[in-house]
mmCIF file of C-alpha atoms in Angstrom:
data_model
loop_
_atom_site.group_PDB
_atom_site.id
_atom_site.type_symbol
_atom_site.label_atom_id
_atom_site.label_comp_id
_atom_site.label_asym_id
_atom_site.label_seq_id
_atom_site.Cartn_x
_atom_site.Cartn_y
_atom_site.Cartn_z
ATOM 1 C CA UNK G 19 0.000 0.000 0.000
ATOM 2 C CA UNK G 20 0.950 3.569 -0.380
ATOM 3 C CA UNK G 21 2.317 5.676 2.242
ATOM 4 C CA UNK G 22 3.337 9.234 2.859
ATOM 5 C CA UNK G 23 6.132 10.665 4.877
ATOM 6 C CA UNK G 24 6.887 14.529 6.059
ATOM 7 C CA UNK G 25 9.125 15.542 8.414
ATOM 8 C CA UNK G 26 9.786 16.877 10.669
ATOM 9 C CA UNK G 27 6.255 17.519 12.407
ATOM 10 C CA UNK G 28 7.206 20.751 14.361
ATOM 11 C CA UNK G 29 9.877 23.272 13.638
ATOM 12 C CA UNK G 30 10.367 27.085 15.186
ATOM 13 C CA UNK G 31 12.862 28.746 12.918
ATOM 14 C CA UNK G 32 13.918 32.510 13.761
ATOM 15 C CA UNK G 33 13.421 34.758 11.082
ATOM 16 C CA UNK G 34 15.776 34.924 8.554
ATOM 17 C CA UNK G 35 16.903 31.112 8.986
ATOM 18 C CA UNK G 36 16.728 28.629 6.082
ATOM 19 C CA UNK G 37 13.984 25.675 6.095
ATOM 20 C CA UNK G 38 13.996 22.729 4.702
ATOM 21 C CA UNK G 39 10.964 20.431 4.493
ATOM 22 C CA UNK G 40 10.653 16.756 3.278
ATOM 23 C CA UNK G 41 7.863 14.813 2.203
ATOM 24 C CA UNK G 42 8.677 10.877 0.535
ATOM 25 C CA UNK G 43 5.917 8.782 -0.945
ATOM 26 C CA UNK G 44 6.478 4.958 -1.095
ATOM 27 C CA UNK G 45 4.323 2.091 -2.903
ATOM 28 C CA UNK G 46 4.225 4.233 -6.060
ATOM 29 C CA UNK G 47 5.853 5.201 -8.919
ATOM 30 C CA UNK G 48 5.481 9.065 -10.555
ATOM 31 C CA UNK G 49 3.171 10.068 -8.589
ATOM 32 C CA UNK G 50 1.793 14.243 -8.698
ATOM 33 C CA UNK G 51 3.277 16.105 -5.496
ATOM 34 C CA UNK G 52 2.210 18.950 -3.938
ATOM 35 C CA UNK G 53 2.848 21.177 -1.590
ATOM 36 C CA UNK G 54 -0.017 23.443 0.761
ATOM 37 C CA UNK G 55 -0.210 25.867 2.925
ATOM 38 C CA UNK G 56 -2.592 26.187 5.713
ATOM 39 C CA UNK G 57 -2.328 29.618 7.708
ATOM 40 C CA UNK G 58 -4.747 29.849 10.565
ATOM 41 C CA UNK G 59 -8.338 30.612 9.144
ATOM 42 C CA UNK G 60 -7.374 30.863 6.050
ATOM 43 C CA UNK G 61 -7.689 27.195 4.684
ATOM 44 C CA UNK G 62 -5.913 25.459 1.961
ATOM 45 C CA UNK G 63 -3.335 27.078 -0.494
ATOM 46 C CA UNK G 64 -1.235 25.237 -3.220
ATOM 47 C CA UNK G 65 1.691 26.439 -3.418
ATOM 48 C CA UNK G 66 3.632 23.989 -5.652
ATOM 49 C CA UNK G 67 3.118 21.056 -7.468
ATOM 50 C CA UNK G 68 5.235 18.415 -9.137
ATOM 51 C CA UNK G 69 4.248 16.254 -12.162
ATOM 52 C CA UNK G 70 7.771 14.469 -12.393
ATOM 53 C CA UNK G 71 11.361 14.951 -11.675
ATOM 54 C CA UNK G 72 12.910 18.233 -11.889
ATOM 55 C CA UNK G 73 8.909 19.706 -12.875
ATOM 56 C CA UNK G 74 7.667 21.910 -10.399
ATOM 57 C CA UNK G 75 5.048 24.386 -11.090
ATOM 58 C CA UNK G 76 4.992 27.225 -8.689
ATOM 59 C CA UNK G 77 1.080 28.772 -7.378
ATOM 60 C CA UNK G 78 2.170 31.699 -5.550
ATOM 61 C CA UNK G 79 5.034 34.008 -5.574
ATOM 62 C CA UNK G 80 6.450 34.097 -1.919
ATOM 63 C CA UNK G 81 10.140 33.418 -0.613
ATOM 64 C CA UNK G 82 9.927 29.569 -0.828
ATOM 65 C CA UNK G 83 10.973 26.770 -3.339
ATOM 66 C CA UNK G 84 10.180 23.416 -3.637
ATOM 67 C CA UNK G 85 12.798 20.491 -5.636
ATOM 68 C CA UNK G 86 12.249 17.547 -6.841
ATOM 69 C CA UNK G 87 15.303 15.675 -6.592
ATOM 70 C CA UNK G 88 13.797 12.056 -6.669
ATOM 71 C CA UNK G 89 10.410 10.498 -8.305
ATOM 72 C CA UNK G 90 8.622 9.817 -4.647
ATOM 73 C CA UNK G 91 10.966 12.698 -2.799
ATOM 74 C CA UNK G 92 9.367 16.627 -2.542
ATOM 75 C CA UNK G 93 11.306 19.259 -0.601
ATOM 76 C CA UNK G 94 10.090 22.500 0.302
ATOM 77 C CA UNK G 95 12.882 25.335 1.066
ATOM 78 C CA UNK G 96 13.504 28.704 1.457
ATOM 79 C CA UNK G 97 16.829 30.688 1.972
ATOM 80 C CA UNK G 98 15.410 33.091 4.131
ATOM 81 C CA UNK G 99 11.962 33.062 6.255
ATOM 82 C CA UNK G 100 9.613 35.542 7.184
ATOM 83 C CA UNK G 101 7.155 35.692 9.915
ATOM 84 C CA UNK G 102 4.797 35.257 7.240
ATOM 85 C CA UNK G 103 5.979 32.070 6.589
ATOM 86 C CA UNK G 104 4.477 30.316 9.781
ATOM 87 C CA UNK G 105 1.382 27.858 9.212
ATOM 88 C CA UNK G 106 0.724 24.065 8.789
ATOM 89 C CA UNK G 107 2.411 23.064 5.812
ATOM 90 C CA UNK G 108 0.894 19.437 4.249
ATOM 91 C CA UNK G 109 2.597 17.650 1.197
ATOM 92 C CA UNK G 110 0.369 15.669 -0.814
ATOM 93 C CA UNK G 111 0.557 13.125 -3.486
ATOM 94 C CA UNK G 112 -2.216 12.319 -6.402
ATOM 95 C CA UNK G 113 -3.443 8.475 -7.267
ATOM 96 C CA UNK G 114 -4.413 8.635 -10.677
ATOM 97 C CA UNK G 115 -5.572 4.975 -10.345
ATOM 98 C CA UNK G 116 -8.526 6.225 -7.853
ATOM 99 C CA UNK G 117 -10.621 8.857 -9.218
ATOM 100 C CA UNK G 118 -7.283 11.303 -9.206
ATOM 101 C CA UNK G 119 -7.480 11.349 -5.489
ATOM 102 C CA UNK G 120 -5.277 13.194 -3.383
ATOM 103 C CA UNK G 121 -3.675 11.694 0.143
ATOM 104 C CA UNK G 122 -2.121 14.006 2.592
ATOM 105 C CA UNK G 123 0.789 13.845 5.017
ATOM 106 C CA UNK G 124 0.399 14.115 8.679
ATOM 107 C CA UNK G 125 1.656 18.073 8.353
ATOM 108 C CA UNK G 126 4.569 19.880 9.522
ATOM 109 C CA UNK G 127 4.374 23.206 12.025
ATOM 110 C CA UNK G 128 6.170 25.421 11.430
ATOM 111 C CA UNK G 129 6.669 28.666 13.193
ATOM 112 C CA UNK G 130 9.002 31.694 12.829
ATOM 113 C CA UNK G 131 9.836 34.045 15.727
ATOM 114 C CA UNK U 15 -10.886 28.329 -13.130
ATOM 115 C CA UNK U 16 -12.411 25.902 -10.817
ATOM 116 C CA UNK U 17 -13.668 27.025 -7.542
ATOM 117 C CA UNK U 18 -15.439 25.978 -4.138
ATOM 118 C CA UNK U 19 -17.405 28.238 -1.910
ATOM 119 C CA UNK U 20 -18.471 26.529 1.365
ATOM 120 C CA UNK U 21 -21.224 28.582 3.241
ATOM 121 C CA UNK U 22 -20.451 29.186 6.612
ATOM 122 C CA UNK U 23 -17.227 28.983 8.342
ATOM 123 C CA UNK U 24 -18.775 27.190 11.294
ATOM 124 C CA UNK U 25 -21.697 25.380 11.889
ATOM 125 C CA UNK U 26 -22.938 24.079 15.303
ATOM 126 C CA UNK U 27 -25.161 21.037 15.966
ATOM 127 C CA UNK U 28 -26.374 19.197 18.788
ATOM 128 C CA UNK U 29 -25.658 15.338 19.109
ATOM 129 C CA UNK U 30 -28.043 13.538 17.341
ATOM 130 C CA UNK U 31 -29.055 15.913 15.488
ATOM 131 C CA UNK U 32 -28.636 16.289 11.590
ATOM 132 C CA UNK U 33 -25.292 17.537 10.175
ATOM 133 C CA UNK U 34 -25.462 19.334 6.906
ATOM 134 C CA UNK U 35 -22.408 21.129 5.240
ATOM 135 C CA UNK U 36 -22.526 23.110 2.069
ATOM 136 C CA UNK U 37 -20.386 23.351 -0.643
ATOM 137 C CA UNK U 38 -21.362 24.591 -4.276
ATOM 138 C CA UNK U 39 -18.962 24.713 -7.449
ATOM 139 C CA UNK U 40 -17.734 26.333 -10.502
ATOM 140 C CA UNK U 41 -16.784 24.441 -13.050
ATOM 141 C CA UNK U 42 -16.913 24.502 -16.558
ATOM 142 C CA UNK U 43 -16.159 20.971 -17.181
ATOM 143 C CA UNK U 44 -17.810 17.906 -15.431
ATOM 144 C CA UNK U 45 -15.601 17.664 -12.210
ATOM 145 C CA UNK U 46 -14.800 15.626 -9.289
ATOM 146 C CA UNK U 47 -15.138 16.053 -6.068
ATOM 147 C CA UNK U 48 -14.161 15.139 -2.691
ATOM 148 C CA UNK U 49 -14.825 15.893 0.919
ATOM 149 C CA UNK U 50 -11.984 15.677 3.850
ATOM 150 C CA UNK U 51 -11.670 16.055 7.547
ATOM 151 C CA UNK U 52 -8.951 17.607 9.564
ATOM 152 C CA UNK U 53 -8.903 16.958 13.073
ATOM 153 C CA UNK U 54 -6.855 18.944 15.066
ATOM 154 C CA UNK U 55 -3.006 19.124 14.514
ATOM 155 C CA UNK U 56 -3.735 16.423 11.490
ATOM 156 C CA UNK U 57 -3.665 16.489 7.833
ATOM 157 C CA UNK U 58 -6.335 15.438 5.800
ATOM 158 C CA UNK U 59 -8.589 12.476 5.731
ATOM 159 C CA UNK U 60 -10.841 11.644 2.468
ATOM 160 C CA UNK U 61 -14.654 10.909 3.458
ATOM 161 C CA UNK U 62 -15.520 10.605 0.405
ATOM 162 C CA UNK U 63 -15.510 11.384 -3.576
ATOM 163 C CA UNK U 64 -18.088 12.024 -6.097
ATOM 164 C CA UNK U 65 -16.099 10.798 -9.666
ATOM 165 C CA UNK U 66 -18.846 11.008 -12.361
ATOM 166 C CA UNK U 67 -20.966 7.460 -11.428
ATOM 167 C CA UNK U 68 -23.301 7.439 -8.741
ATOM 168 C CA UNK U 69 -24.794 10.831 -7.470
ATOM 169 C CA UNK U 70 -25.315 9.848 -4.176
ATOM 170 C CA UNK U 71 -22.069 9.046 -2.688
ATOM 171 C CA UNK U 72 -21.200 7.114 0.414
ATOM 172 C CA UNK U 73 -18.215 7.750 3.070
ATOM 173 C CA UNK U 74 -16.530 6.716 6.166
ATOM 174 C CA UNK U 75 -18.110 7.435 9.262
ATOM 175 C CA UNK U 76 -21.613 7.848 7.949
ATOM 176 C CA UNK U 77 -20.999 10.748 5.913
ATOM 177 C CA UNK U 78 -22.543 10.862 2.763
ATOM 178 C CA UNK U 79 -22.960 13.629 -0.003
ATOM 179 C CA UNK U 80 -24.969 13.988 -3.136
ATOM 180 C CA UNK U 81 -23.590 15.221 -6.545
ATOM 181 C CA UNK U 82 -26.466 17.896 -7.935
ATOM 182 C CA UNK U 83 -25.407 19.293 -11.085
ATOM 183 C CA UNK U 84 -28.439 21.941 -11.523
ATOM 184 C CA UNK U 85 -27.269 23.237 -8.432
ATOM 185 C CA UNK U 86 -23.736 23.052 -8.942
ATOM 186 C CA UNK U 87 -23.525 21.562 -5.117
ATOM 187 C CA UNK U 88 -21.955 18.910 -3.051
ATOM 188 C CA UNK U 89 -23.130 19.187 -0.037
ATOM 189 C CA UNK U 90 -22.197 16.396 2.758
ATOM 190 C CA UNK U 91 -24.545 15.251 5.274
ATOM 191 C CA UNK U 92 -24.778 12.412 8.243
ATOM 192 C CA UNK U 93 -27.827 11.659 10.010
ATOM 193 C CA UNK U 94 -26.950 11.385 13.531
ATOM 194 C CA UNK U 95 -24.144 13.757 14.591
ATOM 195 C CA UNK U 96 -21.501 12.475 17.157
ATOM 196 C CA UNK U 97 -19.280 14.174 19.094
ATOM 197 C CA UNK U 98 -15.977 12.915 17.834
ATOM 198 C CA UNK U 99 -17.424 14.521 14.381
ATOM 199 C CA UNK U 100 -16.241 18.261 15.690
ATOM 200 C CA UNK U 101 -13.259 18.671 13.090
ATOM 201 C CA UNK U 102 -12.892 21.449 10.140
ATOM 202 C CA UNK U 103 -14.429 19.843 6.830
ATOM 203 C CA UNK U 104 -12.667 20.646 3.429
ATOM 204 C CA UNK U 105 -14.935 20.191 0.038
ATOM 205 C CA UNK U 106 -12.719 20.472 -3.332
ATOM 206 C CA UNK U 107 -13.034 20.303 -6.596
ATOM 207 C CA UNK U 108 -10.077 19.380 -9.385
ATOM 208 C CA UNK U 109 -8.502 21.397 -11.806
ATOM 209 C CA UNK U 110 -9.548 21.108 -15.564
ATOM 210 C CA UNK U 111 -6.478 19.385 -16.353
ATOM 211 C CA UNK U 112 -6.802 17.414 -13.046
ATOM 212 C CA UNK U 113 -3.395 17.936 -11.965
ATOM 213 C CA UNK U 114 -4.171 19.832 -8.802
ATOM 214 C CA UNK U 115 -6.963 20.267 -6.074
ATOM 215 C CA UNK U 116 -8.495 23.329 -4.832
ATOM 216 C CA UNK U 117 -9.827 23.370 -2.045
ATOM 217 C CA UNK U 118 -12.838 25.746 -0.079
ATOM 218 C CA UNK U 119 -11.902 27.315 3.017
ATOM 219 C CA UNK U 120 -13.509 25.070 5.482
ATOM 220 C CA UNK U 121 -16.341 25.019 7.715
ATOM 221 C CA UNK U 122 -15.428 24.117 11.399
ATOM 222 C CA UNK U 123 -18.036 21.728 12.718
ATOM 223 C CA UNK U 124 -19.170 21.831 16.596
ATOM 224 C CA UNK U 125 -21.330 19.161 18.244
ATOM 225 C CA UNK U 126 -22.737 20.071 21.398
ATOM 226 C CA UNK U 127 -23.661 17.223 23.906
#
């Protein structure tokens, strides 16, 4: 069965600090990735999203990146964080087998002080 | 582009008592589309997905949601609210090209006892 990892769960970064995020997918091969944003009360926004290595599509201009260095490996960065920058960030990955359903990670929190 | 409007950013019930959550559409292609739950500090759970066959579509947990295409809704419903039900409810809808999800901004669900 498929599975989805992201790590790590809970990170405070001061601002100005680098971040590095990682999200692996096993039990599939080529699979979409994505990458959301959830700041509080403001639900769900894409911001990037992979259809294959080295493809990454980018949803909203901000300070971060995201690399895909592997086919089941999605890595969110940025050089330099903002305050801004803090929310629940949730990588994804799409099963075109299933209706082109979309299975979350477990989340990462991240805040910046 | 595809979007989701979900009416009301919370909605209260008693236990027992009917739960009904709204989400209507805009789509200009016949879409899918999916309800999830977030409990707290989690990522997202799929209750269920609406994929072009039946219109009536069964979940997990008793949640169920009918496709209505005149309406341009989704709305999800359960009979017999619970308490362990009180979570934030996502509906979405895919992209044209299907390659990404986007999502409404939740409605945050209370049951009373």
């Amino acid at each position: 069965s498929q599975t989805i990892h992201q790590w790590p769960a809970t990170l405070v970064q001061p601002v100005g600090s680098p971040l590095s995020l990682e999200c692996t997918v096993e039990g599939t091969s080529n699979p979409n990735l994505y990458w959301y944003r959830q700041a509080a009360g403001r639900g769900l926004q894409l911001l990037f999203y992979s259809v294959g290595i080295g493809q990454i599509s980018s949803e909203v201009p901000q300070n971060l990146s995201a690399s895909r260095p592997q086919d089941r490996q999605f890595i969110l960065s940025s050089k330099k964080l903002l305050l801004s920058d803090s929310g629940f960030y949730l990588c994804a990955w799409r099963d075109r087998t299933s209706g082109n359903t979309i299975y979350f990670g477990e989340g990462s929190w991240l805040t910046v002080v | 582009a595809q979007s989701v409007t979900q009416l009301g950013s919370h909605v209260s019930v008693s236990e027992g008592a009917l739960v009904l959550l709204r989400c209507n559409y805009s789509s200009s292609v016949p879409p899918y589309l999916f309800w999830y739950v977030q409990y707290p500090n989690q990522g997202l759970q799929l209750l269920l997905k609406y994929t072009s066959a039946a219109t009536l579509v069964k979940g997990i947990n008793g949640f169920e949601a009918e496709f209505k295409k005149s309406e341009t809704s989704f709305h999800l419903t359960k009979p017999s609210a619970h308490m362990s039900d009180a979570a934030e409810y996502f509906c979405a809808v895919t992209e044209v090209s299907f390659q990404k999800l986007v999502f409404g901004t939740g409605t945050r669900l209370l049951v009373s006892p």
